[in-house]
């Protein structure tokens, strides 16, 4: 077979591990020819490809980012976009495409599958908010990066008797914020699933510092929102998929916390640091398992499906199921664990 491989949406650690695994399983195991598609769906809109074979993939397992490039291109937002994608795939002689991405990339894959494109999805998002799979590769690495940052923030906060607000990624779900907040010993964790009351957060901080604690870390997911009427946030511009471009809530919270508590407060936005760098061993293994399973799914004709992790096993789920709704944080994790370590 002649198989195209693309990576779409935000980059994350482990993408190259998936690419490598797809290529090795397909080329060595099945004798397939692989075609690298440049910059996600944009590559199929513009007819841009890259060489992709076992030799090209040597040494990429520990590398972050993606050798194929990526973008947030939405073919359905371009004039005749879907038709151009299908035409390019036909011109390239592709029998199938392995699409590696999150809800937007796989959402496009699902729509194109209904128009006749043979596509298998691989779940990718550091936010871990894609339904149908227990974990997505990149999440573990992002949490480790955020935890290490929080550990460092503790020492500088203690030196100055400060509150530090640490903003992490998480548009729809607070998985990174909660895992990193628990692992890093945060005083408060603010997530998109539950609107927060800043007065309540400030009261916890005041009580804590009155007891002689010399540092407090507030971890906030970029998509966290205040309870209605308690704090005003500026409206964000939208991306090609209609999502707000988030980032910067920490810059609003820090001065407001200082104003309400009288405690010196600073902020740190981790941003794309969480996306970069070498994947952890866990993410390398998970990404490799996904890549092998995706190549096998192509040969078994399991199109319009996504490989996923369930109960430790790699399975396949319909893309429609995976995209039905975001996978939100388990409240038990936030309240059954994190709440006991506040203050």
Tab-separated table of C-alpha atoms in Angstrom:
chain	number	residue	atom	x	y	z
A	1	UNK	CA	0.000	0.000	0.000
A	2	UNK	CA	0.940	3.648	-0.346
A	3	UNK	CA	0.207	5.384	2.952
A	4	UNK	CA	0.300	9.092	3.766
A	5	UNK	CA	1.187	10.255	7.277
A	6	UNK	CA	0.404	13.700	8.682
A	7	UNK	CA	0.585	15.508	12.008
A	8	UNK	CA	-1.879	18.321	12.670
A	9	UNK	CA	-2.685	20.851	15.368
A	10	UNK	CA	-0.277	21.763	18.152
A	11	UNK	CA	2.972	19.830	18.327
A	12	UNK	CA	3.790	17.691	21.342
A	13	UNK	CA	6.461	15.264	22.569
A	14	UNK	CA	5.977	11.815	21.038
A	15	UNK	CA	4.865	12.754	17.522
A	16	UNK	CA	8.117	11.579	16.001
A	17	UNK	CA	7.845	8.319	17.927
A	18	UNK	CA	4.458	7.673	16.291
A	19	UNK	CA	5.761	8.533	12.832
A	20	UNK	CA	8.733	6.206	13.327
A	21	UNK	CA	6.496	3.352	14.489
A	22	UNK	CA	4.034	3.724	11.606
A	23	UNK	CA	6.890	3.720	9.102
A	24	UNK	CA	8.703	0.729	10.616
A	25	UNK	CA	5.587	-1.415	10.941
A	26	UNK	CA	4.302	-0.503	7.481
A	27	UNK	CA	7.554	-0.586	5.509
A	28	UNK	CA	9.302	-3.487	7.225
A	29	UNK	CA	6.237	-5.515	8.144
A	30	UNK	CA	4.006	-4.966	5.133
A	31	UNK	CA	6.317	-3.689	2.422
A	32	UNK	CA	4.383	-0.421	2.155
A	33	UNK	CA	5.545	2.882	0.693
A	34	UNK	CA	5.147	5.854	3.014
A	35	UNK	CA	4.555	9.468	2.054
A	36	UNK	CA	5.118	12.291	4.536
A	37	UNK	CA	2.511	15.039	4.239
A	38	UNK	CA	3.880	18.453	5.192
A	39	UNK	CA	2.241	20.655	7.812
A	40	UNK	CA	-0.925	18.708	8.521
A	41	UNK	CA	-3.964	19.122	6.301
A	42	UNK	CA	-2.288	22.105	4.645
A	43	UNK	CA	0.037	19.686	2.885
A	44	UNK	CA	-2.908	18.015	1.164
A	45	UNK	CA	-4.421	21.377	0.261
A	46	UNK	CA	-1.167	22.495	-1.354
A	47	UNK	CA	0.234	19.167	-2.547
A	48	UNK	CA	3.392	19.307	-0.419
A	49	UNK	CA	5.065	16.079	0.695
A	50	UNK	CA	8.320	14.885	2.271
A	51	UNK	CA	10.319	11.658	1.865
A	52	UNK	CA	9.417	9.173	4.582
A	53	UNK	CA	11.053	5.802	5.132
A	54	UNK	CA	12.963	3.850	7.766
A	55	UNK	CA	16.244	5.638	7.048
A	56	UNK	CA	14.586	9.054	7.337
A	57	UNK	CA	13.212	8.073	10.743
A	58	UNK	CA	16.471	6.939	12.335
A	59	UNK	CA	17.292	8.891	15.484
A	60	UNK	CA	13.940	10.674	15.801
A	61	UNK	CA	12.482	8.609	18.679
A	62	UNK	CA	13.718	10.956	21.462
A	63	UNK	CA	13.137	14.172	19.535
A	64	UNK	CA	10.272	16.510	20.360
A	65	UNK	CA	8.216	18.239	17.685
A	66	UNK	CA	7.475	16.594	14.349
A	67	UNK	CA	9.715	16.031	11.339
A	68	UNK	CA	6.658	16.455	9.116
A	69	UNK	CA	5.721	19.896	10.398
A	70	UNK	CA	2.258	20.789	11.598
A	71	UNK	CA	-0.414	23.468	11.363
A	72	UNK	CA	-3.940	24.220	12.519
A	73	UNK	CA	-5.227	24.267	8.951
A	74	UNK	CA	-8.916	23.510	8.540
A	75	UNK	CA	-9.729	22.365	4.977
A	76	UNK	CA	-13.395	23.089	5.613
A	77	UNK	CA	-12.540	26.762	6.105
A	78	UNK	CA	-10.809	26.971	2.691
A	79	UNK	CA	-12.533	27.413	-0.702
A	80	UNK	CA	-13.198	23.920	-2.097
A	81	UNK	CA	-10.927	22.620	0.669
A	82	UNK	CA	-12.320	19.091	1.044
A	83	UNK	CA	-12.402	18.560	-2.722
A	84	UNK	CA	-8.784	19.732	-3.008
A	85	UNK	CA	-7.693	17.368	-0.237
A	86	UNK	CA	-9.389	14.407	-1.886
A	87	UNK	CA	-7.963	15.340	-5.289
A	88	UNK	CA	-4.420	15.638	-3.914
A	89	UNK	CA	-4.705	12.279	-2.135
A	90	UNK	CA	-5.788	10.708	-5.424
A	91	UNK	CA	-2.975	12.389	-7.370
A	92	UNK	CA	-0.454	11.080	-4.852
A	93	UNK	CA	-1.889	7.594	-5.222
A	94	UNK	CA	-2.558	7.246	-1.506
A	95	UNK	CA	-4.447	4.147	-0.423
A	96	UNK	CA	-4.876	5.486	3.114
A	97	UNK	CA	-3.800	8.251	5.484
A	98	UNK	CA	-2.712	8.042	9.103
A	99	UNK	CA	-3.756	11.327	10.730
A	100	UNK	CA	-2.074	12.107	14.060
A	101	UNK	CA	-3.782	14.869	15.985
A	102	UNK	CA	-6.350	16.080	18.464
A	103	UNK	CA	-10.033	16.906	18.207
A	104	UNK	CA	-9.642	19.356	15.317
A	105	UNK	CA	-7.313	17.253	13.167
A	106	UNK	CA	-9.331	14.105	13.791
A	107	UNK	CA	-12.579	16.014	13.349
A	108	UNK	CA	-11.459	16.853	9.814
A	109	UNK	CA	-10.426	13.218	9.316
A	110	UNK	CA	-13.882	12.028	10.346
A	111	UNK	CA	-15.636	14.425	7.963
A	112	UNK	CA	-13.332	13.480	5.093
A	113	UNK	CA	-13.903	9.786	5.814
A	114	UNK	CA	-17.586	10.382	5.132
A	115	UNK	CA	-16.531	11.749	1.733
A	116	UNK	CA	-14.511	8.654	0.879
A	117	UNK	CA	-11.047	9.235	2.347
A	118	UNK	CA	-9.535	6.102	3.914
A	119	UNK	CA	-8.134	7.424	7.190
A	120	UNK	CA	-7.011	6.040	10.542
A	121	UNK	CA	-6.604	8.392	13.500
A	122	UNK	CA	-3.971	8.521	16.237
A	123	UNK	CA	-4.930	10.577	19.329
A	124	UNK	CA	-2.556	13.417	20.172
A	125	UNK	CA	-2.982	16.169	22.742
A	126	UNK	CA	-1.019	17.159	25.818
A	127	UNK	CA	-4.363	18.257	27.320
A	128	UNK	CA	-5.473	14.584	27.564
A	129	UNK	CA	-9.024	15.712	26.769
A	130	UNK	CA	-9.771	13.439	23.812
A	131	UNK	CA	-12.550	10.946	24.501
A	132	UNK	CA	-12.243	7.270	23.663
A	133	UNK	CA	-8.748	6.847	25.083
A	134	UNK	CA	-7.577	6.792	28.672
A	135	UNK	CA	-4.389	8.667	27.850
A	136	UNK	CA	-2.885	10.586	24.966
A	137	UNK	CA	0.862	10.685	24.397
A	138	UNK	CA	2.463	14.013	25.294
A	139	UNK	CA	0.346	14.438	28.425
A	140	UNK	CA	2.807	12.632	30.681
A	141	UNK	CA	5.695	14.767	29.408
A	142	UNK	CA	3.730	18.003	29.804
A	143	UNK	CA	2.837	17.113	33.393
A	144	UNK	CA	6.471	16.307	34.177
A	145	UNK	CA	7.588	19.627	32.706
A	146	UNK	CA	4.948	21.567	34.643
A	147	UNK	CA	5.757	19.737	37.887
A	148	UNK	CA	9.448	20.542	37.580
A	149	UNK	CA	8.551	24.200	37.004
A	150	UNK	CA	6.314	24.271	40.084
A	151	UNK	CA	9.118	22.740	42.177
A	152	UNK	CA	11.359	25.616	41.111
A	153	UNK	CA	8.666	28.208	41.764
A	154	UNK	CA	8.297	26.991	45.350
A	155	UNK	CA	11.860	27.944	46.237
A	156	UNK	CA	11.722	31.443	44.796
A	157	UNK	CA	8.278	32.031	46.331
A	158	UNK	CA	9.602	30.981	49.745
A	159	UNK	CA	12.520	33.376	49.440
A	160	UNK	CA	10.202	36.361	48.988
A	161	UNK	CA	7.067	35.259	50.888
A	162	UNK	CA	5.114	35.465	47.654
A	163	UNK	CA	2.166	33.912	45.916
A	164	UNK	CA	3.016	32.712	42.417
A	165	UNK	CA	0.333	31.965	39.841
A	166	UNK	CA	1.501	29.300	37.385
A	167	UNK	CA	-0.521	29.010	34.176
A	168	UNK	CA	-0.486	25.704	32.321
A	169	UNK	CA	-2.225	24.517	29.171
A	170	UNK	CA	-5.730	23.068	29.186
A	171	UNK	CA	-8.466	24.568	27.007
A	172	UNK	CA	-11.433	22.357	27.906
A	173	UNK	CA	-10.029	20.199	30.684
A	174	UNK	CA	-7.791	20.584	33.702
A	175	UNK	CA	-5.827	17.358	33.518
A	176	UNK	CA	-2.399	19.023	33.350
A	177	UNK	CA	-3.274	21.574	36.024
A	178	UNK	CA	-4.585	18.924	38.410
A	179	UNK	CA	-1.833	16.354	37.934
A	180	UNK	CA	0.943	18.955	38.097
A	181	UNK	CA	-0.778	20.773	40.950
A	182	UNK	CA	-1.028	17.624	43.047
A	183	UNK	CA	2.507	16.506	42.185
A	184	UNK	CA	3.906	19.978	42.846
A	185	UNK	CA	2.044	20.640	46.094
A	186	UNK	CA	-0.005	23.597	44.848
A	187	UNK	CA	-2.184	25.546	47.276
A	188	UNK	CA	-4.987	25.981	44.741
A	189	UNK	CA	-5.831	24.380	41.385
A	190	UNK	CA	-8.184	26.172	38.975
A	191	UNK	CA	-9.616	24.182	36.065
A	192	UNK	CA	-12.052	24.776	33.167
A	193	UNK	CA	-14.554	22.216	34.473
A	194	UNK	CA	-15.442	24.284	37.552
A	195	UNK	CA	-15.712	28.101	37.504
A	196	UNK	CA	-13.708	29.501	40.395
A	197	UNK	CA	-14.498	32.146	43.003
A	198	UNK	CA	-11.382	34.273	43.412
A	199	UNK	CA	-12.519	35.507	46.824
A	200	UNK	CA	-12.503	31.907	48.053
A	201	UNK	CA	-9.022	31.375	46.612
A	202	UNK	CA	-7.798	34.570	48.273
A	203	UNK	CA	-9.226	33.529	51.633
A	204	UNK	CA	-7.281	30.253	51.479
A	205	UNK	CA	-4.128	32.228	50.685
A	206	UNK	CA	-4.693	34.712	53.533
A	207	UNK	CA	-5.260	31.936	56.082
A	208	UNK	CA	-2.221	30.043	54.846
A	209	UNK	CA	0.099	33.026	55.074
A	210	UNK	CA	-1.317	34.005	58.469
A	211	UNK	CA	-0.124	30.614	59.710
A	212	UNK	CA	3.428	31.495	58.702
A	213	UNK	CA	3.579	29.727	55.343
A	214	UNK	CA	6.048	31.600	53.173
A	215	UNK	CA	4.991	30.479	49.727
A	216	UNK	CA	1.811	29.601	47.879
A	217	UNK	CA	1.472	28.302	44.346
A	218	UNK	CA	-1.783	28.718	42.438
A	219	UNK	CA	-1.919	26.496	39.339
A	220	UNK	CA	-4.436	27.625	36.733
A	221	UNK	CA	-5.363	26.007	33.424
A	222	UNK	CA	-5.480	28.460	30.527
A	223	UNK	CA	-9.159	27.661	29.977
A	224	UNK	CA	-10.245	28.219	33.590
A	225	UNK	CA	-13.031	30.780	34.035
A	226	UNK	CA	-14.330	32.709	37.059
A	227	UNK	CA	-17.847	32.381	38.392
A	228	UNK	CA	-20.186	34.783	36.674
A	229	UNK	CA	-19.939	38.297	38.023
A	230	UNK	CA	-16.795	37.712	40.120
A	231	UNK	CA	-14.070	38.694	37.648
A	232	UNK	CA	-13.989	40.090	34.121
A	233	UNK	CA	-11.807	38.507	31.420
A	234	UNK	CA	-11.182	40.005	27.978
A	235	UNK	CA	-12.685	38.209	24.991
A	236	UNK	CA	-10.163	36.164	22.974
A	237	UNK	CA	-9.806	36.007	19.192
A	238	UNK	CA	-10.742	32.766	17.434
A	239	UNK	CA	-8.568	30.318	15.486
A	240	UNK	CA	-9.399	28.522	12.212
A	241	UNK	CA	-11.560	25.997	14.059
A	242	UNK	CA	-13.507	28.629	15.990
A	243	UNK	CA	-11.693	28.102	19.308
A	244	UNK	CA	-10.582	31.078	21.431
A	245	UNK	CA	-6.828	31.653	21.415
A	246	UNK	CA	-6.199	31.218	25.115
A	247	UNK	CA	-3.306	32.185	27.336
A	248	UNK	CA	-2.833	34.990	29.803
A	249	UNK	CA	-5.327	34.347	32.592
A	250	UNK	CA	-2.420	34.299	35.055
A	251	UNK	CA	-1.633	37.900	34.113
A	252	UNK	CA	-5.156	38.835	35.219
A	253	UNK	CA	-5.180	36.749	38.397
A	254	UNK	CA	-1.806	37.766	39.851
A	255	UNK	CA	-2.466	41.500	40.306
A	256	UNK	CA	-6.025	40.800	41.416
A	257	UNK	CA	-4.843	38.350	44.098
A	258	UNK	CA	-2.290	40.884	45.313
A	259	UNK	CA	-4.940	43.617	45.429
A	260	UNK	CA	-7.377	41.452	47.393
A	261	UNK	CA	-4.899	39.843	49.807
A	262	UNK	CA	-2.107	42.357	50.161
A	263	UNK	CA	0.386	39.530	49.536
A	264	UNK	CA	3.013	40.147	46.877
A	265	UNK	CA	2.038	38.014	43.880
A	266	UNK	CA	3.832	37.118	40.670
A	267	UNK	CA	2.889	34.977	37.707
A	268	UNK	CA	4.530	32.539	35.297
A	269	UNK	CA	2.999	31.273	32.047
A	270	UNK	CA	4.603	27.993	30.998
A	271	UNK	CA	3.026	28.083	27.540
A	272	UNK	CA	4.835	26.218	24.806
A	273	UNK	CA	7.546	24.960	27.170
A	274	UNK	CA	5.033	22.194	27.894
A	275	UNK	CA	4.899	21.221	24.218
A	276	UNK	CA	8.630	21.129	23.589
A	277	UNK	CA	11.491	18.861	24.482
A	278	UNK	CA	12.107	15.147	24.567
A	279	UNK	CA	9.190	12.831	25.477
A	280	UNK	CA	9.311	10.781	28.659
A	281	UNK	CA	9.868	7.033	28.408
A	282	UNK	CA	6.156	6.469	29.037
A	283	UNK	CA	5.142	8.717	26.146
A	284	UNK	CA	7.717	7.128	23.821
A	285	UNK	CA	6.290	3.682	24.523
A	286	UNK	CA	2.652	4.782	24.218
A	287	UNK	CA	3.344	6.670	20.981
A	288	UNK	CA	5.170	3.654	19.560
A	289	UNK	CA	2.295	1.330	20.433
A	290	UNK	CA	-0.162	3.729	18.790
A	291	UNK	CA	1.953	3.935	15.626
A	292	UNK	CA	2.241	0.172	15.249
A	293	UNK	CA	-1.491	-0.241	15.845
A	294	UNK	CA	-2.326	2.467	13.289
A	295	UNK	CA	-0.332	0.727	10.543
A	296	UNK	CA	-2.082	-2.539	11.336
A	297	UNK	CA	-5.486	-0.820	11.322
A	298	UNK	CA	-4.802	0.467	7.807
A	299	UNK	CA	-4.119	-3.052	6.553
A	300	UNK	CA	-7.241	-4.385	8.212
A	301	UNK	CA	-9.376	-1.668	6.643
A	302	UNK	CA	-10.356	-0.143	9.990
A	303	UNK	CA	-10.983	3.303	8.535
A	304	UNK	CA	-12.768	6.199	10.210
A	305	UNK	CA	-11.465	4.748	13.468
A	306	UNK	CA	-8.878	5.811	16.032
A	307	UNK	CA	-6.394	3.707	17.968
A	308	UNK	CA	-6.778	4.175	21.717
A	309	UNK	CA	-5.568	3.021	25.134
A	310	UNK	CA	-8.104	1.227	27.323
A	311	UNK	CA	-7.291	-0.855	30.397
A	312	UNK	CA	-3.688	-1.063	29.282
A	313	UNK	CA	-4.556	-2.421	25.834
A	314	UNK	CA	-4.467	-0.731	22.441
A	315	UNK	CA	-7.921	-0.880	20.875
A	316	UNK	CA	-9.853	0.849	18.096
A	317	UNK	CA	-12.769	3.205	18.571
A	318	UNK	CA	-14.912	4.980	15.960
A	319	UNK	CA	-13.794	8.551	15.376
A	320	UNK	CA	-17.385	9.654	15.959
A	321	UNK	CA	-17.213	8.259	19.492
A	322	UNK	CA	-13.835	9.845	20.201
A	323	UNK	CA	-15.061	13.249	19.031
A	324	UNK	CA	-18.498	13.235	20.674
A	325	UNK	CA	-17.434	15.431	23.617
A	326	UNK	CA	-14.218	16.444	25.408
A	327	UNK	CA	-12.980	14.113	28.136
A	328	UNK	CA	-13.311	16.200	31.265
A	329	UNK	CA	-11.413	15.859	34.499
A	330	UNK	CA	-12.627	13.302	37.023
A	331	UNK	CA	-14.085	15.375	39.915
A	332	UNK	CA	-12.918	12.710	42.354
A	333	UNK	CA	-9.316	13.487	41.450
A	334	UNK	CA	-9.783	17.190	42.125
A	335	UNK	CA	-11.921	16.967	45.253
A	336	UNK	CA	-11.114	13.505	46.564
A	337	UNK	CA	-7.359	14.118	46.437
A	338	UNK	CA	-6.319	17.702	45.742
A	339	UNK	CA	-8.742	19.347	48.182
A	340	UNK	CA	-7.158	17.576	51.158
A	341	UNK	CA	-3.863	19.346	50.555
A	342	UNK	CA	-5.082	22.932	50.308
A	343	UNK	CA	-3.855	25.528	52.763
